[in-house]
Short mmCIF file of C-alpha atoms in Angstrom, two decimals:
data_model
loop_
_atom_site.label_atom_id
_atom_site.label_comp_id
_atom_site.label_asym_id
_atom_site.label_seq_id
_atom_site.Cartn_x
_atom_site.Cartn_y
_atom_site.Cartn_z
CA UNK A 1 0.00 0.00 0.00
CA UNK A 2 1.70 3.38 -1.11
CA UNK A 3 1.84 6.19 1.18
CA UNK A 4 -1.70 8.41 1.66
CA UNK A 5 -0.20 11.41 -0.29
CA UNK A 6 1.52 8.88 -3.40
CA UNK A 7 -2.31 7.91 -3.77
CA UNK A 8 -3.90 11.49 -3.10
CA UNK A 9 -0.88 12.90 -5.81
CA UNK A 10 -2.13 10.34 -8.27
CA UNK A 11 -5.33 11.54 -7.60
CA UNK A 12 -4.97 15.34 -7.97
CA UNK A 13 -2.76 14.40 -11.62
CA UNK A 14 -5.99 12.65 -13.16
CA UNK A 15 -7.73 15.80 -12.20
CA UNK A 16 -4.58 17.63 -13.61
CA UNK A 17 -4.98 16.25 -17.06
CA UNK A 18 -8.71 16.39 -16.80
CA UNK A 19 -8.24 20.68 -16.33
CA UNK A 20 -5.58 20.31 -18.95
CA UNK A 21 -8.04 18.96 -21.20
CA UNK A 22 -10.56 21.73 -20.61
CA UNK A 23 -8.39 24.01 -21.29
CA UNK A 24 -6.80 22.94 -24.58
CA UNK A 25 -10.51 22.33 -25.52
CA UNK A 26 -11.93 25.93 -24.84
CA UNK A 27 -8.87 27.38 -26.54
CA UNK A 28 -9.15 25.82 -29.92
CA UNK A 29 -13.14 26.91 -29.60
CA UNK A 30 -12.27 30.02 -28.76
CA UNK A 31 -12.88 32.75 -31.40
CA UNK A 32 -10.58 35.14 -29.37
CA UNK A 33 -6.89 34.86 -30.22
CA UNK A 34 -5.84 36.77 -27.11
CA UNK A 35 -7.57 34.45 -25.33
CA UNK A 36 -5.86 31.65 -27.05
CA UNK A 37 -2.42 33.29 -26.13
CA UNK A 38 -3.21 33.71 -22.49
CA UNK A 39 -3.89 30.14 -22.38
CA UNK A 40 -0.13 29.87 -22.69
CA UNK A 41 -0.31 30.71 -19.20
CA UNK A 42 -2.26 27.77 -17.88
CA UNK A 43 -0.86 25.07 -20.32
CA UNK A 44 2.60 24.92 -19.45
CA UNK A 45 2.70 24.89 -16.20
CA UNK A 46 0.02 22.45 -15.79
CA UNK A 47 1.94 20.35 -18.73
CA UNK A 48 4.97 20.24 -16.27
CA UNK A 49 3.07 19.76 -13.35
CA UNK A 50 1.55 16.41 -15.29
CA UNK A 51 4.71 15.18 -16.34
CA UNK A 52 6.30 15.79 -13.16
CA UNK A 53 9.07 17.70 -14.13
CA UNK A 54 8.49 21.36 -11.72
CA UNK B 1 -12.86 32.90 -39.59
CA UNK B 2 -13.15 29.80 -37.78
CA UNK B 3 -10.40 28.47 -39.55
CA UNK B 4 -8.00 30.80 -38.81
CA UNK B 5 -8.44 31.03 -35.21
CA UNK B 6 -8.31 26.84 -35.40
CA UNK B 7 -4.94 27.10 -37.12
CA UNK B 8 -3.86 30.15 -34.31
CA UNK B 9 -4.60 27.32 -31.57
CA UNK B 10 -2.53 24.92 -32.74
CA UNK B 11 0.25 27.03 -33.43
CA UNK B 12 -0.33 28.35 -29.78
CA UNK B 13 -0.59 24.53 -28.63
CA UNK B 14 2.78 23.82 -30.06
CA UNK B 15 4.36 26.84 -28.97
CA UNK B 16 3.74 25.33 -25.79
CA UNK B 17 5.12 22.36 -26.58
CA UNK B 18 8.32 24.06 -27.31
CA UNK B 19 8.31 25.96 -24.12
CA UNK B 20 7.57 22.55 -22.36
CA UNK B 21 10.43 21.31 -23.68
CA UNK B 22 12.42 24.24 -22.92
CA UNK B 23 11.85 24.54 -19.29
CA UNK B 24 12.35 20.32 -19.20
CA UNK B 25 15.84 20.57 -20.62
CA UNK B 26 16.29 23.41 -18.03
CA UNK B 27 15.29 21.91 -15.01
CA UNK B 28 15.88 18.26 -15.50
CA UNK B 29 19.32 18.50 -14.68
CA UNK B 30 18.87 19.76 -11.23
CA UNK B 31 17.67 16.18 -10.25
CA UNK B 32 21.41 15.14 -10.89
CA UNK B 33 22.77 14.89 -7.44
CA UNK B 34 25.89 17.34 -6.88
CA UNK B 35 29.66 15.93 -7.52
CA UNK B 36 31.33 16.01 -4.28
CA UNK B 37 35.21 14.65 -3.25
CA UNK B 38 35.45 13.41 0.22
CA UNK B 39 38.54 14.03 2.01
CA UNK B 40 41.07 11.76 3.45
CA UNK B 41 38.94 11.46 6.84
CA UNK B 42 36.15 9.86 5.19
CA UNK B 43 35.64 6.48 6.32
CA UNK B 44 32.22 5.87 5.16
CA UNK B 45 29.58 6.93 2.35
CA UNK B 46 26.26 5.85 3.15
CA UNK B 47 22.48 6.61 2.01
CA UNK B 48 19.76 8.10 4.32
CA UNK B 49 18.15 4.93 2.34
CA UNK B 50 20.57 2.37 4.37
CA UNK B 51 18.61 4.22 7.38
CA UNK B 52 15.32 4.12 6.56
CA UNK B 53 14.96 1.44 2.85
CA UNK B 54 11.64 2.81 2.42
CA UNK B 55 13.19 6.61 0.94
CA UNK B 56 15.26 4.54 -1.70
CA UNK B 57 14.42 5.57 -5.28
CA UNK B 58 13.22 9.13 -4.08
CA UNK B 59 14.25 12.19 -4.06
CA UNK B 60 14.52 11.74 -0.35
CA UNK B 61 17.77 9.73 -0.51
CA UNK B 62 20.71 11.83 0.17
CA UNK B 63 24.45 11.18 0.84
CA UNK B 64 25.35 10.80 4.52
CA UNK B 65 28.91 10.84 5.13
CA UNK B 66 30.64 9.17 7.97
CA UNK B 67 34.40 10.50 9.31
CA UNK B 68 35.32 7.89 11.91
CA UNK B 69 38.13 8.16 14.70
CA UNK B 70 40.32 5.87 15.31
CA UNK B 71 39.58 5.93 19.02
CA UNK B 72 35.61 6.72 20.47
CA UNK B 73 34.41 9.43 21.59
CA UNK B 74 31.76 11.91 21.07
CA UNK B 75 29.49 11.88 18.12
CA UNK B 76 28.58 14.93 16.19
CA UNK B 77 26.00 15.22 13.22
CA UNK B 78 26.45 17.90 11.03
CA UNK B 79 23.05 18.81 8.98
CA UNK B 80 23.47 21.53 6.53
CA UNK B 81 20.78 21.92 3.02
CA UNK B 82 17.51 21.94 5.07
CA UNK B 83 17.25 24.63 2.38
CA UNK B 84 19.07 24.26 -0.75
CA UNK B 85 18.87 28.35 -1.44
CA UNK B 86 20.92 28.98 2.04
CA UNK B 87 24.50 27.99 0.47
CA UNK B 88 26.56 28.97 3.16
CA UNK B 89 24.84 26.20 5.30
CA UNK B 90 25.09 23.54 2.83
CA UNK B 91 28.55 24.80 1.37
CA UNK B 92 29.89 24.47 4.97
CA UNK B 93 28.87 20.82 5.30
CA UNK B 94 30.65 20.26 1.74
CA UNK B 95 34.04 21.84 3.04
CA UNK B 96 33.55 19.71 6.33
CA UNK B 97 33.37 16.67 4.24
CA UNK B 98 36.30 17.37 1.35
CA UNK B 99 39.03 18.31 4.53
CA UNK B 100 38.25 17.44 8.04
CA UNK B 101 39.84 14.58 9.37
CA UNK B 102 38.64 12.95 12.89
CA UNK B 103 40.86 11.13 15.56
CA UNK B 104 39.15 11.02 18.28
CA UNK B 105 35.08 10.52 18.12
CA UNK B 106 32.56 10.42 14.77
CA UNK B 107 31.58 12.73 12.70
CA UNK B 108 28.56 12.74 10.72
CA UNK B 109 27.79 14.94 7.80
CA UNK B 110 24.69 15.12 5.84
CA UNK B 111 25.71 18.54 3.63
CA UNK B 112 22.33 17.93 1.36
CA UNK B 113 19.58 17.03 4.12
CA UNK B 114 16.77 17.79 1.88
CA UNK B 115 18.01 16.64 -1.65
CA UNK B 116 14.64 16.99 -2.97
CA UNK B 117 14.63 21.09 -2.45
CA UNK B 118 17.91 21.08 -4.83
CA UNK B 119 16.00 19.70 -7.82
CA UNK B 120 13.94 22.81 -8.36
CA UNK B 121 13.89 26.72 -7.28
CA UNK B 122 12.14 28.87 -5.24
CA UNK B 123 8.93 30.38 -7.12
CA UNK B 124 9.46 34.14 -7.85
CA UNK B 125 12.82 34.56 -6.54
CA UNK B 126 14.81 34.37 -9.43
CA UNK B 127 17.45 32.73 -7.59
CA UNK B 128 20.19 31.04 -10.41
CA UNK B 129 19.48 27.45 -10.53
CA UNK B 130 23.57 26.52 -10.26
CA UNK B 131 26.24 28.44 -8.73
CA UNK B 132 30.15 28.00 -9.70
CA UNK B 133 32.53 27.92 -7.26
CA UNK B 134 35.85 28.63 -9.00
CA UNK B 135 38.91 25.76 -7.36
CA UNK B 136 42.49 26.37 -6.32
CA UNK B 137 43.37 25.02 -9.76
CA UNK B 138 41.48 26.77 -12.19
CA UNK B 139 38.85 24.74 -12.33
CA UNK B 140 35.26 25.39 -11.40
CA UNK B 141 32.69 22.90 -9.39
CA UNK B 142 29.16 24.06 -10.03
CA UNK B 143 26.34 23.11 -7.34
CA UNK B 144 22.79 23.20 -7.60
CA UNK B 145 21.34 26.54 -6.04
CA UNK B 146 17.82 25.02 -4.77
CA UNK B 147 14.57 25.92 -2.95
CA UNK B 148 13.64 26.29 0.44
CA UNK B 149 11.04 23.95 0.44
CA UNK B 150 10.91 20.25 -1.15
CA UNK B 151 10.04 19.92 -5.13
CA UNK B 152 6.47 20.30 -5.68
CA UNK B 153 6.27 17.70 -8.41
CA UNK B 154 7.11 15.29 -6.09
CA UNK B 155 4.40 16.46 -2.95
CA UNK B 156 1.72 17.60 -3.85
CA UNK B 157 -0.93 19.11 -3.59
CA UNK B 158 0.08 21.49 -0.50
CA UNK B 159 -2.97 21.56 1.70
CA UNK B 160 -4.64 25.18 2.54
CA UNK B 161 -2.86 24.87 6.09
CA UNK B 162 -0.05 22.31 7.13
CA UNK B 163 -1.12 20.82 10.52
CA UNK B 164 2.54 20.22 12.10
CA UNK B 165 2.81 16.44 13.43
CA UNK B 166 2.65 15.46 16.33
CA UNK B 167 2.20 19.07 17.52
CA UNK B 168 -1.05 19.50 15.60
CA UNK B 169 0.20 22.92 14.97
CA UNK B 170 -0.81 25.31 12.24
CA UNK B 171 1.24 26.67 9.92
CA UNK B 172 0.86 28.23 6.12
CA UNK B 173 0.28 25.35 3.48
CA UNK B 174 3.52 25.09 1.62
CA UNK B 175 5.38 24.84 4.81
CA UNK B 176 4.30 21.20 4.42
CA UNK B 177 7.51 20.88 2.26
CA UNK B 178 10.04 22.45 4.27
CA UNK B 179 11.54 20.36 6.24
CA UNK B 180 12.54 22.22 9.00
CA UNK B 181 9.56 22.04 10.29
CA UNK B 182 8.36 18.40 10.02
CA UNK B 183 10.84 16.79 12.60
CA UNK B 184 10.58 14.63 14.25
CA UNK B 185 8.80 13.12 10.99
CA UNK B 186 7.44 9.49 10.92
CA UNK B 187 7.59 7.14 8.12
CA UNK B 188 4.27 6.60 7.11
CA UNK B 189 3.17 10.35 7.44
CA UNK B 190 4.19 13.14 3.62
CA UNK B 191 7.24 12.86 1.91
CA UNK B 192 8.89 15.59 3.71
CA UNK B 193 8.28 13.93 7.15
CA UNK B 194 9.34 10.37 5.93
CA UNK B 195 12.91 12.69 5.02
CA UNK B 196 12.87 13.99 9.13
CA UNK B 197 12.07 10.54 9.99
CA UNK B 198 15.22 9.21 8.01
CA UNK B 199 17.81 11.94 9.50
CA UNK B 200 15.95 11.06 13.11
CA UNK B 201 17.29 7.44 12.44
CA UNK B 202 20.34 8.54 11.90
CA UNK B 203 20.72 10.22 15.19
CA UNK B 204 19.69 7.20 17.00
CA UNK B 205 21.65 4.45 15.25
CA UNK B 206 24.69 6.37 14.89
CA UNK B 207 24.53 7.27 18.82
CA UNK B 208 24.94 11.53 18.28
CA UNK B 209 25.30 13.53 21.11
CA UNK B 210 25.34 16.93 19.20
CA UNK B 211 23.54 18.05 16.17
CA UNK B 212 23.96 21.26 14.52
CA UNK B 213 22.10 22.65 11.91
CA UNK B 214 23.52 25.44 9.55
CA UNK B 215 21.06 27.69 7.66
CA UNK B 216 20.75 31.40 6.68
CA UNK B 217 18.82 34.24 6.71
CA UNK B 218 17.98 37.27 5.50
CA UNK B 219 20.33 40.17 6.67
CA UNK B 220 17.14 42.20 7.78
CA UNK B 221 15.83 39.26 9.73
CA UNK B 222 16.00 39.65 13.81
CA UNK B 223 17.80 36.24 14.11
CA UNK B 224 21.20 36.21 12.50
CA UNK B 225 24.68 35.40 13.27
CA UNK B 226 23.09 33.89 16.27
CA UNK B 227 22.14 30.28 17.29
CA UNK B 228 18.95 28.72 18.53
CA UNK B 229 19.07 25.64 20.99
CA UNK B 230 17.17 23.10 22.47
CA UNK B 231 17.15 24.28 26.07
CA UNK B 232 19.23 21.20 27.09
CA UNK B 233 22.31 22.69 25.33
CA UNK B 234 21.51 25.71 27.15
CA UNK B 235 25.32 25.85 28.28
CA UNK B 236 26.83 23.89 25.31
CA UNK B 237 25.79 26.85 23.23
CA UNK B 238 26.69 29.20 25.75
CA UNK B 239 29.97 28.31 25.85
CA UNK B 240 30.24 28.04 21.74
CA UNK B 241 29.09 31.66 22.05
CA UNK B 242 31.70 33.15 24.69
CA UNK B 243 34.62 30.54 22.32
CA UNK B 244 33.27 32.85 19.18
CA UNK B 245 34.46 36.15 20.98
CA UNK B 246 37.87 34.57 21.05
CA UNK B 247 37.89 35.18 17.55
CA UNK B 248 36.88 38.43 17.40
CA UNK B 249 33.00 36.78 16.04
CA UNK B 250 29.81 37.80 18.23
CA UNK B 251 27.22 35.11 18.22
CA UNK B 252 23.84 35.85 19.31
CA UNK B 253 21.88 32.94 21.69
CA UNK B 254 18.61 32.14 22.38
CA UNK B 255 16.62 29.03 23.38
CA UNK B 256 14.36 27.34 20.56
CA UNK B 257 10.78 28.53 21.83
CA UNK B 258 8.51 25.59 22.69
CA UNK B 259 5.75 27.34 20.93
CA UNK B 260 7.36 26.80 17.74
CA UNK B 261 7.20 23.60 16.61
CA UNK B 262 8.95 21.20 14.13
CA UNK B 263 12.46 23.00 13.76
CA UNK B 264 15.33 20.25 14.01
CA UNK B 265 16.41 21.30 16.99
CA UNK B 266 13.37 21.92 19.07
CA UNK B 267 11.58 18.63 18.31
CA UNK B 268 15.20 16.19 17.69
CA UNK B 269 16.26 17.60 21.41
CA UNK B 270 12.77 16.54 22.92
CA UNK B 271 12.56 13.19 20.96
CA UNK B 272 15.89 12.01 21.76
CA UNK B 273 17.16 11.98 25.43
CA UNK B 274 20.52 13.14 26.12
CA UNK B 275 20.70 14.95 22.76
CA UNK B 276 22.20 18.07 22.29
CA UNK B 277 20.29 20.18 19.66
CA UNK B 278 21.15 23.41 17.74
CA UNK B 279 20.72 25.76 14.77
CA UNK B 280 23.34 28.66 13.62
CA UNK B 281 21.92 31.28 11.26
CA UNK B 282 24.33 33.19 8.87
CA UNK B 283 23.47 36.38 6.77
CA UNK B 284 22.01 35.62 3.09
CA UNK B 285 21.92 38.62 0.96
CA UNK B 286 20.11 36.76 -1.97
CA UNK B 287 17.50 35.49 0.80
CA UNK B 288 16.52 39.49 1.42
CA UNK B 289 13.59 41.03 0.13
CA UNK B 290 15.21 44.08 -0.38
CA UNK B 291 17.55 42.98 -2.45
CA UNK B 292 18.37 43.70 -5.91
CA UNK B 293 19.89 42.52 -8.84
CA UNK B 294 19.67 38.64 -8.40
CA UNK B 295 21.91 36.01 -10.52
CA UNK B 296 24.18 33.45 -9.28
CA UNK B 297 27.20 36.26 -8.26
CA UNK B 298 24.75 37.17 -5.17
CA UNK B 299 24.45 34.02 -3.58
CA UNK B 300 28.69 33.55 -3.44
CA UNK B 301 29.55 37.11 -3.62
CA UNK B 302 26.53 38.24 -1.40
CA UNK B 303 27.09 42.00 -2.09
CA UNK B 304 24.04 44.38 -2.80
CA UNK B 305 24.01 48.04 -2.82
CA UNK B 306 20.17 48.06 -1.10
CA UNK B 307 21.46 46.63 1.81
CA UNK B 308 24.47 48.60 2.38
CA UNK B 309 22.07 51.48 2.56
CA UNK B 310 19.36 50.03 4.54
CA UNK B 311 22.34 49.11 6.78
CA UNK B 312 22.99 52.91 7.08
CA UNK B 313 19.74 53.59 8.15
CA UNK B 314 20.09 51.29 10.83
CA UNK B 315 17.62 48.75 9.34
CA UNK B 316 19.21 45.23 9.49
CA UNK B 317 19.91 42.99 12.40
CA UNK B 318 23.97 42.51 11.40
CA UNK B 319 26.54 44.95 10.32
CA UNK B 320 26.41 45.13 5.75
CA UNK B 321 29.09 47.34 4.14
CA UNK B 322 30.19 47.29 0.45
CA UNK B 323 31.95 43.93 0.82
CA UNK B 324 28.55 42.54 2.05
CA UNK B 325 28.68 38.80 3.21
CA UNK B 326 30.54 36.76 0.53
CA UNK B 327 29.93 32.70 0.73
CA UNK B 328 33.55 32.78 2.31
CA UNK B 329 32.57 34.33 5.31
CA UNK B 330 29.12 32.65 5.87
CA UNK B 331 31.35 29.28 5.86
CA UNK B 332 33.48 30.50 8.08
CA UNK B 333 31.41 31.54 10.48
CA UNK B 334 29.74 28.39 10.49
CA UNK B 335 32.67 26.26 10.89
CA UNK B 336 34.08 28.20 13.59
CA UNK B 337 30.96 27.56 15.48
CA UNK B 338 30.99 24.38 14.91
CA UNK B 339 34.45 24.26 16.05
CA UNK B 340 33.23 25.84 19.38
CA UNK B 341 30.56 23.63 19.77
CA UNK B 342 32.66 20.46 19.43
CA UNK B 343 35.16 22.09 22.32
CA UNK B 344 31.89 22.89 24.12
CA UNK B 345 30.80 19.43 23.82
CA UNK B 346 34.13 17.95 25.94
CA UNK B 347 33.63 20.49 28.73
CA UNK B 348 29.90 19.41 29.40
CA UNK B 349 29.65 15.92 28.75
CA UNK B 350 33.33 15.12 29.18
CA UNK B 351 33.78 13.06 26.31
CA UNK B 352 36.63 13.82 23.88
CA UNK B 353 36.38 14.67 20.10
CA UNK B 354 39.45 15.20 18.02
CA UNK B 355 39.80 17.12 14.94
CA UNK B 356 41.73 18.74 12.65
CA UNK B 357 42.21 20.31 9.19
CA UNK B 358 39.10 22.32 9.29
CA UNK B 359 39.31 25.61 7.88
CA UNK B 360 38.34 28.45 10.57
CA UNK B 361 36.76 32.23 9.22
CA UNK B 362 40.02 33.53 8.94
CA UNK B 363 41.08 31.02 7.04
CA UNK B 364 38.20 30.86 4.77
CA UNK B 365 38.14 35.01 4.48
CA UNK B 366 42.02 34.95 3.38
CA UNK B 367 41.81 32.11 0.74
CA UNK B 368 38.20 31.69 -0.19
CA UNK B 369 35.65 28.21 -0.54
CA UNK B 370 37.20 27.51 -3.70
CA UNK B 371 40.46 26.05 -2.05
CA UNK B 372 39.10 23.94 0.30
CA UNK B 373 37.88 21.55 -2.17
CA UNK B 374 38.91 18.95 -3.24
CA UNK B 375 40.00 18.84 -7.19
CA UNK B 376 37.99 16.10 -8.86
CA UNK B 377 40.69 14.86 -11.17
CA UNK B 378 42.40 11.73 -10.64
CA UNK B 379 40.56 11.47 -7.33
CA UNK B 380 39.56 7.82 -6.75
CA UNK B 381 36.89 9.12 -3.82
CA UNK B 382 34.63 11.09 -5.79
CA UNK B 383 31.01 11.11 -5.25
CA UNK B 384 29.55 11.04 -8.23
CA UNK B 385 25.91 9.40 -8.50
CA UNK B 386 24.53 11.73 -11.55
CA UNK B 387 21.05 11.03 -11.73
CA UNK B 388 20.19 8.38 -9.42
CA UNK B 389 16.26 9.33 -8.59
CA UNK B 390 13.59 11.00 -10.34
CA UNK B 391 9.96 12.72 -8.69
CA UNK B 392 6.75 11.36 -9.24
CA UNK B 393 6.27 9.21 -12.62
CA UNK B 394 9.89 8.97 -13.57
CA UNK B 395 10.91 7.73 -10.50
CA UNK B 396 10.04 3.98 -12.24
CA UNK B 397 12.98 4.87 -14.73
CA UNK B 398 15.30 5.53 -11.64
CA UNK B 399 18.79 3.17 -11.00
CA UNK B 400 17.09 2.21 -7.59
CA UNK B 401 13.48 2.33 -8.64
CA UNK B 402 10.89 1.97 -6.16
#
């Protein structure tokens, strides 16, 4: 049995890629390319978050 | 329309790519553990993993390295890199361990206590992610230049407030990764206490009867140049202090308050009988939030122009003229404490500890860090592991895995 925050950190990275998702999602919908470029914002870090790197 | 602002996405989307990649090949190589070249009095290079298995594979694992006598006496742990952005802590642990040679006792060093704080850096500091430290011979060693708190990517998320075990007390959330303030730890309780748990185990199996701790601070901060103890080295560090006027060095005392819980040595002194427990602060420019320009010249050089005049204004706890407080002189400082303390240490509990070859602040102030280590060529002793654990997912990729 893996430690209680192993299991609550895989836990919080499904919901990771599940925001990560959302986001990539609304930004190729959006009609706004501001919008799009802002998104930068919330991509990479949550990209490096998911692939444990920072 | 549509169409276009389709084709603007995906050129955003891969931009991002490219920036992923960027900031991977940046920061990847901070989990590649630091080359170090133990001295002649090294009799021993062990894991915090031999400890406690169960930190194997992690980022948790750190070096721990062992200077034997040839006769016993008193035992002395030396923990330095609580915070991998305080370099004249860990930096003094690194010169302990590339010169000092025991003969009469043990001396333990653990110069990187929390390895996984090296593998990443402090969120809007812009603290350098290496710093070089240029060698006797021409040569440079470069050292990671870390956070103050364990990697994120390996422990999270950080909860909205940290409850401090087993003191149930409440501090901010990402305090849950610092881990000077999760001893004593336990092993089944978040990475950073399994880490506190390990150097705990340490203390007990290797039978220490003084720790020290060596961080920093910031020059503006109330407790610098001074030392904090468990009240039960009340006249241990007493004595280091009155020892530190013989060399011209003032050293500020004050018991570790038993309303603040988890620091090393508040909680290690309490857990383990007969231990004597204590932390030195140094002066760290690039810690200040005053501070200016910040690269990796500021954390060895430690000069800033906004300090010398907030130090004319009377503003800052310790003295700051143009020379400021270069790496040199935070090491030395710290070793001559710990020099005092180990002297201390025979006239309280009687038992002897030998040593020798350990640079004092003179010493250090006249010829800089850069000669007391080591030279890595042709040296059969160097430490070397490169990248021998990785956070979260990778960590199945690691030599050890887990």
């Amino acid at each position: 049995m893996p430690p209680t925050y192993v299991i609550v950190m895989a836990l919080y990275t499904a919901l990771t890629a599940y925001i990560l998702y959302l986001v990539i999602s609304n930004m190729t919908r959006s009609k706004d390319v501001w919008e799009q470029i802002m998104a930068v914002f919330v991509i990479v870090p949550l990209f490096m978050r998911l692939i444990f790197i920072k | 329309m549509n169409a276009n602002r389709k084709t603007s996405a995906y050129l955003i989307l891969a931009a991002c790519l490219v920036l992923t990649v960027i900031l991977c090949v940046s920061y990847i190589p901070m989990w590649k553990y630091d080359l170090i070249v133990p001295g002649p009095g090294v009799t021993k290079v062990a894991w915090l993993s031999d400890y406690v298995p169960e930190l194997k594979g992690s980022l948790a694992d750190t070096r721990v390295f062992i200077l034997e006598g040839q006769e016993p006496g008193a035992n002395i742990l030396v923990l330095s890199g609580h915070h991998a952005d305080e370099p004249g802590g860990w930096m003094s642990g690194m010169v302990l361990v590339e010169n000092a040679k025991v003969r009469t006792g043990k001396l333990v060093v653990i110069p990187q206590a929390n390895n996984s704080g090296f593998t990443h850096n402090y969120p809007q500091e812009a603290h350098a992610q290496f710093i070089n430290i240029p060698l006797s011979d021409g040569s440079k060693r470069r050292y990671r230049h870390g956070s103050r708190t364990g990697n994120s990517a390996e422990h999270w998320p950080d909860p909205e407030v940290f409850i401090q075990y087993p003191s149930g007390q409440k501090l901010s959330g990402d305090e849950v990764r610092n881990l000077n303030r999760a001893y004593p730890g336990r092993l089944n309780g978040t990475f950073t206490e399994r880490i506190a748990y390990g150097i705990q185990m340490v203390v007990r199996k290797e039978g220490i009867d003084l720790q020290m701790d060596m961080p920093e601070a910031q020059p503006e901060y109330p407790f610098v140049n001074a030392a904090s103890a468990h009240p039960a080295a009340e006249e241990l560090v007493s004595l280091a202090s009155l020892g530190m006027q013989t060399h011209d060095l003032d050293l500020g005392v004050e018991l570790s308050p038993a309303t603040f819980r988890g620091l090393s040595n508040r909680e290690m002194g309490d857990a383990v009988p007969g231990l004597f427990a204590v932390t030195m602060e140094t002066p760290n420019t690039e810690q200040g939030k005053i501070r200016g320009i910040t690269d990796d010249l500021l954390a060895v050089e430690g000069q800033d122009a906004f300090y010398v005049a907030a130090a004319k204004l009377g503003n800052l706890f310790v003295p700051y003229d143009e020379g400021g407080w270069p790496l040199k002189r935070r090491v030395g400082r710290h070793l001559t404490s710990f020099m005092e303390l180990a002297l201390a240490l025979q006239d309280v509990t009687g038992k002897p500890f030998e040593i020798s070859n350990v640079p004092d602040y003179y010493d250090l102030v006249a010829n800089d860090v850069g000669h007391y280590l080591n030279p890595v060529t042709d040296n059969e002793k160097v430490s070397d592991p490169g990248y021998q654990s990785y956070p979260g997912i990778w960590r199945l990729f690691s030599k050890a895995g887990s």
